[in-house]
Every structure is written in C-alpha cells, then in structure tokens.
Amino acid sequence: PIPEASESERDALGALAQRAQELHMRRRALVEEFLRAIGKPPASSNSRNPLETPWLLTEEEFTRRGNAKFISLYRDARDETTSLTEEITALEAEIDARVAGLYNL
C-alpha cells in the first residue's frame, strides 16, 4: 500500500523533486553548450558519447579524442557539471530517505 504523507511532507518532497529537475535541466544545458563550443552539435550526439558526461570524463580521455585545443572548455564544463551532479546526488538521496521514511524503511 502507498503510505499517506502529510501536506507538509508532500510539499517538501515536491520542492526537492522540482529542484532536482531544475538542476538536471541546467546540467543538460551546460553539456549542450559545451558540445557546441567544441564543434559537436548536440543533435548528432547520443547518451553513449562520453562527451555527454564531462563530469565522468578524464582529461586524458578528452585529449585522446583529439580535443586538446579545447582543454579549457572541457575543464570548465567538467567542473560546472561535477558541481551540479553533486547537488543532484544529494537531493536525490534526500528524496530517497524521505520516501523510505514514509514506508518506515
């Protein structure tokens, strides 16, 4: 059964989910901006392209792909998306904990 949550708990969960979505959208916008800046149109990319996740891509992997001239753009994108990813992870962990609490887990 789905547990009942108080209005304040529903509001809090909703606000957390909204904030997480905003951060996901901001991170995606940064990734698309990064891809355009290095000459890789986002429309021609896909989720299996490591350039789609600069927060996971090492500097060595980036330069090995022949992108050394864009290293400063990569570093900026990596740092910004890493920061957003950390915020997203924390928010999602809080959402998970609150939902688990509703189920007394």
Coordinates of N, CA and C in Angstrom, one line a residue:
P1 N 0.8 -1.2 0.0 CA 0.0 0.0 0.0 C 0.9 1.3 0.0
I2 N 0.3 2.3 -0.6 CA 1.0 3.6 -0.6 C 0.7 4.3 0.6
P3 N 1.8 4.8 1.4 CA 1.5 5.5 2.6 C 1.0 6.9 2.4
E4 N 0.3 7.3 3.4 CA -0.2 8.7 3.4 C 0.9 9.6 3.9
A5 N 1.1 10.7 3.3 CA 2.0 11.7 3.7 C 1.3 13.0 4.1
S6 N 1.8 13.7 5.0 CA 1.2 15.0 5.4 C 1.4 16.0 4.3
E7 N 0.6 17.0 4.3 CA 0.7 18.0 3.3 C 2.1 18.6 3.3
S8 N 2.6 18.9 4.4 CA 3.9 19.5 4.5 C 5.0 18.5 3.9
E9 N 4.8 17.2 4.2 CA 5.8 16.3 3.6 C 5.7 16.2 2.1
R10 N 4.5 16.2 1.6 CA 4.3 16.2 0.2 C 4.9 17.5 -0.5
D11 N 4.6 18.6 0.2 CA 5.2 19.9 -0.3 C 6.7 19.8 -0.3
A12 N 7.3 19.3 0.7 CA 8.7 19.2 0.8 C 9.3 18.3 -0.3
L13 N 8.7 17.1 -0.4 CA 9.1 16.2 -1.5 C 9.0 16.8 -2.9
G14 N 7.9 17.5 -3.1 CA 7.6 18.2 -4.4 C 8.7 19.2 -4.6
A15 N 9.0 20.0 -3.6 CA 10.1 21.0 -3.8 C 11.4 20.4 -4.1
L16 N 11.8 19.3 -3.4 CA 13.0 18.7 -3.6 C 13.1 18.1 -5.1
A17 N 12.0 17.5 -5.5 CA 11.9 16.9 -6.8 C 12.0 18.0 -7.9
Q18 N 11.4 19.1 -7.6 CA 11.4 20.3 -8.6 C 12.8 20.8 -8.7
R19 N 13.5 20.9 -7.5 CA 14.9 21.4 -7.5 C 15.8 20.5 -8.3
A20 N 15.6 19.2 -8.0 CA 16.5 18.2 -8.7 C 16.3 18.3 -10.2
Q21 N 15.0 18.4 -10.7 CA 14.8 18.5 -12.1 C 15.4 19.8 -12.7
E22 N 15.3 20.9 -11.9 CA 15.9 22.2 -12.4 C 17.4 22.0 -12.6
L23 N 18.1 21.3 -11.6 CA 19.5 21.1 -11.7 C 19.8 20.2 -12.9
H24 N 19.0 19.1 -13.1 CA 19.2 18.2 -14.3 C 19.2 19.0 -15.6
M25 N 18.2 19.9 -15.7 CA 18.0 20.7 -16.9 C 19.2 21.7 -17.1
R26 N 19.6 22.3 -16.0 CA 20.8 23.2 -16.0 C 22.0 22.4 -16.5
R27 N 22.2 21.2 -15.9 CA 23.4 20.4 -16.3 C 23.3 20.1 -17.8
R28 N 22.1 19.7 -18.3 CA 21.9 19.4 -19.7 C 22.3 20.6 -20.6
A29 N 21.8 21.7 -20.2 CA 22.1 22.9 -20.9 C 23.6 23.2 -21.0
L30 N 24.3 23.0 -19.9 CA 25.7 23.2 -19.9 C 26.4 22.2 -20.8
V31 N 25.9 20.9 -20.8 CA 26.5 19.9 -21.7 C 26.3 20.3 -23.2
E32 N 25.1 20.7 -23.5 CA 24.8 21.1 -24.9 C 25.7 22.4 -25.3
E33 N 25.8 23.3 -24.4 CA 26.7 24.5 -24.6 C 28.1 24.0 -24.9
F34 N 28.6 23.1 -24.1 CA 30.0 22.6 -24.2 C 30.1 21.9 -25.5
L35 N 29.2 21.0 -25.9 CA 29.3 20.3 -27.2 C 29.3 21.2 -28.3
R36 N 28.5 22.2 -28.3 CA 28.5 23.2 -29.4 C 29.9 24.0 -29.5
A37 N 30.4 24.3 -28.3 CA 31.7 25.1 -28.2 C 32.8 24.3 -28.8
I38 N 32.8 22.9 -28.7 CA 33.9 22.1 -29.3 C 33.5 21.6 -30.7
G39 N 32.4 22.1 -31.2 CA 32.1 21.7 -32.6 C 31.4 20.4 -32.8
K40 N 30.7 20.0 -31.7 CA 29.9 18.7 -31.8 C 28.4 19.0 -31.5
P41 N 27.7 19.2 -32.6 CA 26.2 19.5 -32.4 C 25.5 18.5 -31.5
P42 N 24.8 19.0 -30.4 CA 24.1 18.1 -29.5 C 23.1 17.1 -30.3
A43 N 22.5 17.6 -31.3 CA 21.6 16.8 -32.1 C 22.2 15.6 -32.7
S44 N 23.5 15.6 -33.0 CA 24.2 14.5 -33.6 C 24.9 13.6 -32.5
S45 N 24.7 13.9 -31.3 CA 25.3 13.1 -30.2 C 24.2 12.1 -29.6
N46 N 24.7 11.2 -28.7 CA 23.8 10.3 -28.0 C 24.4 10.0 -26.6
S47 N 23.6 9.4 -25.8 CA 23.9 9.1 -24.4 C 25.2 8.2 -24.3
R48 N 25.5 7.5 -25.3 CA 26.7 6.7 -25.2 C 28.0 7.4 -25.5
N49 N 27.9 8.7 -26.0 CA 29.0 9.5 -26.3 C 29.6 10.0 -24.9
P50 N 30.9 9.7 -24.6 CA 31.5 10.2 -23.3 C 31.5 11.7 -23.2
L51 N 31.4 12.4 -24.3 CA 31.4 13.9 -24.2 C 30.1 14.4 -23.6
E52 N 29.1 13.5 -23.5 CA 27.8 13.9 -22.9 C 27.9 13.9 -21.4
T53 N 28.9 13.3 -20.9 CA 29.1 13.3 -19.4 C 30.5 13.8 -19.0
P54 N 30.7 15.1 -19.2 CA 32.1 15.6 -18.9 C 32.5 15.5 -17.4
W55 N 31.5 15.3 -16.5 CA 31.8 15.1 -15.1 C 32.4 13.7 -14.9
L56 N 32.3 12.8 -15.8 CA 32.8 11.5 -15.7 C 34.1 11.3 -16.6
L57 N 34.3 12.2 -17.5 CA 35.4 12.1 -18.5 C 36.7 12.6 -17.9
T58 N 37.7 11.8 -18.0 CA 39.0 12.3 -17.5 C 39.7 13.2 -18.6
E59 N 40.6 14.0 -18.1 CA 41.3 14.9 -19.0 C 42.0 14.1 -20.1
E60 N 42.6 13.0 -19.7 CA 43.3 12.2 -20.6 C 42.4 11.6 -21.7
E61 N 41.2 11.2 -21.3 CA 40.2 10.6 -22.3 C 39.8 11.7 -23.2
F62 N 39.6 12.9 -22.7 CA 39.2 14.0 -23.5 C 40.2 14.4 -24.6
T63 N 41.5 14.5 -24.2 CA 42.5 14.9 -25.1 C 42.8 13.7 -26.1
R64 N 42.7 12.5 -25.7 CA 42.9 11.3 -26.5 C 41.9 11.3 -27.7
R65 N 40.8 12.0 -27.5 CA 39.8 12.1 -28.6 C 40.2 13.2 -29.6
G66 N 41.4 13.8 -29.5 CA 41.8 14.8 -30.4 C 41.2 16.2 -30.1
N67 N 40.9 16.4 -28.9 CA 40.3 17.7 -28.5 C 41.2 18.6 -27.6
A68 N 42.5 18.4 -27.7 CA 43.4 19.1 -26.8 C 43.2 20.6 -26.9
K69 N 42.9 21.1 -28.1 CA 42.8 22.6 -28.2 C 41.6 23.1 -27.4
F70 N 40.7 22.2 -27.0 CA 39.5 22.7 -26.2 C 39.6 22.3 -24.7
I71 N 40.8 22.1 -24.3 CA 41.0 21.6 -22.9 C 40.4 22.6 -21.8
S72 N 40.5 23.9 -22.1 CA 40.0 24.8 -21.1 C 38.5 24.8 -21.1
L73 N 37.8 24.6 -22.2 CA 36.4 24.4 -22.3 C 36.0 23.2 -21.6
Y74 N 36.7 22.1 -21.8 CA 36.5 20.8 -21.1 C 36.5 21.0 -19.6
R75 N 37.6 21.6 -19.1 CA 37.8 21.8 -17.7 C 36.6 22.6 -17.1
D76 N 36.2 23.7 -17.7 CA 35.1 24.5 -17.2 C 33.8 23.6 -17.2
A77 N 33.6 22.9 -18.3 CA 32.4 22.0 -18.3 C 32.4 20.9 -17.3
R78 N 33.6 20.3 -17.1 CA 33.7 19.3 -16.1 C 33.5 19.8 -14.7
D79 N 34.1 20.9 -14.4 CA 33.9 21.5 -13.0 C 32.5 21.9 -12.8
E80 N 31.8 22.6 -13.7 CA 30.5 23.0 -13.5 C 29.5 21.8 -13.4
T81 N 29.7 20.8 -14.3 CA 28.8 19.7 -14.3 C 29.0 18.8 -13.1
T82 N 30.3 18.7 -12.6 CA 30.6 17.9 -11.4 C 29.9 18.6 -10.2
S83 N 29.9 19.9 -10.1 CA 29.3 20.6 -9.0 C 27.7 20.3 -9.0
L84 N 27.1 20.4 -10.2 CA 25.7 20.2 -10.4 C 25.4 18.7 -10.0
T85 N 26.2 17.8 -10.5 CA 26.0 16.4 -10.3 C 26.0 16.1 -8.8
E86 N 26.9 16.7 -8.0 CA 27.0 16.5 -6.6 C 25.7 17.0 -5.9
E87 N 25.2 18.2 -6.4 CA 24.0 18.7 -5.8 C 22.8 17.8 -6.1
I88 N 22.7 17.3 -7.4 CA 21.7 16.4 -7.8 C 21.7 15.1 -6.9
T89 N 22.9 14.6 -6.7 CA 23.0 13.3 -6.0 C 22.6 13.6 -4.5
A90 N 22.9 14.7 -3.9 CA 22.5 15.0 -2.6 C 21.0 15.1 -2.5
L91 N 20.4 15.8 -3.4 CA 18.9 16.0 -3.4 C 18.2 14.7 -3.6
E92 N 18.7 13.9 -4.5 CA 18.1 12.6 -4.8 C 18.2 11.6 -3.6
A93 N 19.3 11.7 -2.9 CA 19.5 10.9 -1.6 C 18.5 11.4 -0.6
E94 N 18.3 12.7 -0.5 CA 17.3 13.2 0.5 C 15.9 12.8 0.1
I95 N 15.6 12.8 -1.2 CA 14.2 12.3 -1.6 C 14.1 10.9 -1.3
D96 N 15.1 10.0 -1.6 CA 15.0 8.6 -1.3 C 14.8 8.4 0.2
A97 N 15.6 9.1 1.1 CA 15.5 9.0 2.5 C 14.1 9.3 3.0
R98 N 13.5 10.4 2.5 CA 12.2 10.8 2.9 C 11.1 9.8 2.5
V99 N 11.2 9.3 1.3 CA 10.3 8.3 0.8 C 10.4 7.0 1.6
A100 N 11.7 6.6 1.9 CA 11.9 5.4 2.8 C 11.3 5.6 4.1
G101 N 11.4 6.8 4.7 CA 10.7 7.1 5.9 C 9.2 7.0 5.9
L102 N 8.6 7.3 4.8 CA 7.2 7.2 4.6 C 6.8 5.7 4.7
Y103 N 7.7 4.8 4.2 CA 7.4 3.4 4.3 C 8.0 2.7 5.5
N104 N 8.5 3.5 6.4 CA 9.2 3.0 7.6 C 10.3 2.0 7.3
L105 N 11.1 2.4 6.4 CA 12.2 1.5 6.0 C 13.5 2.0 6.6

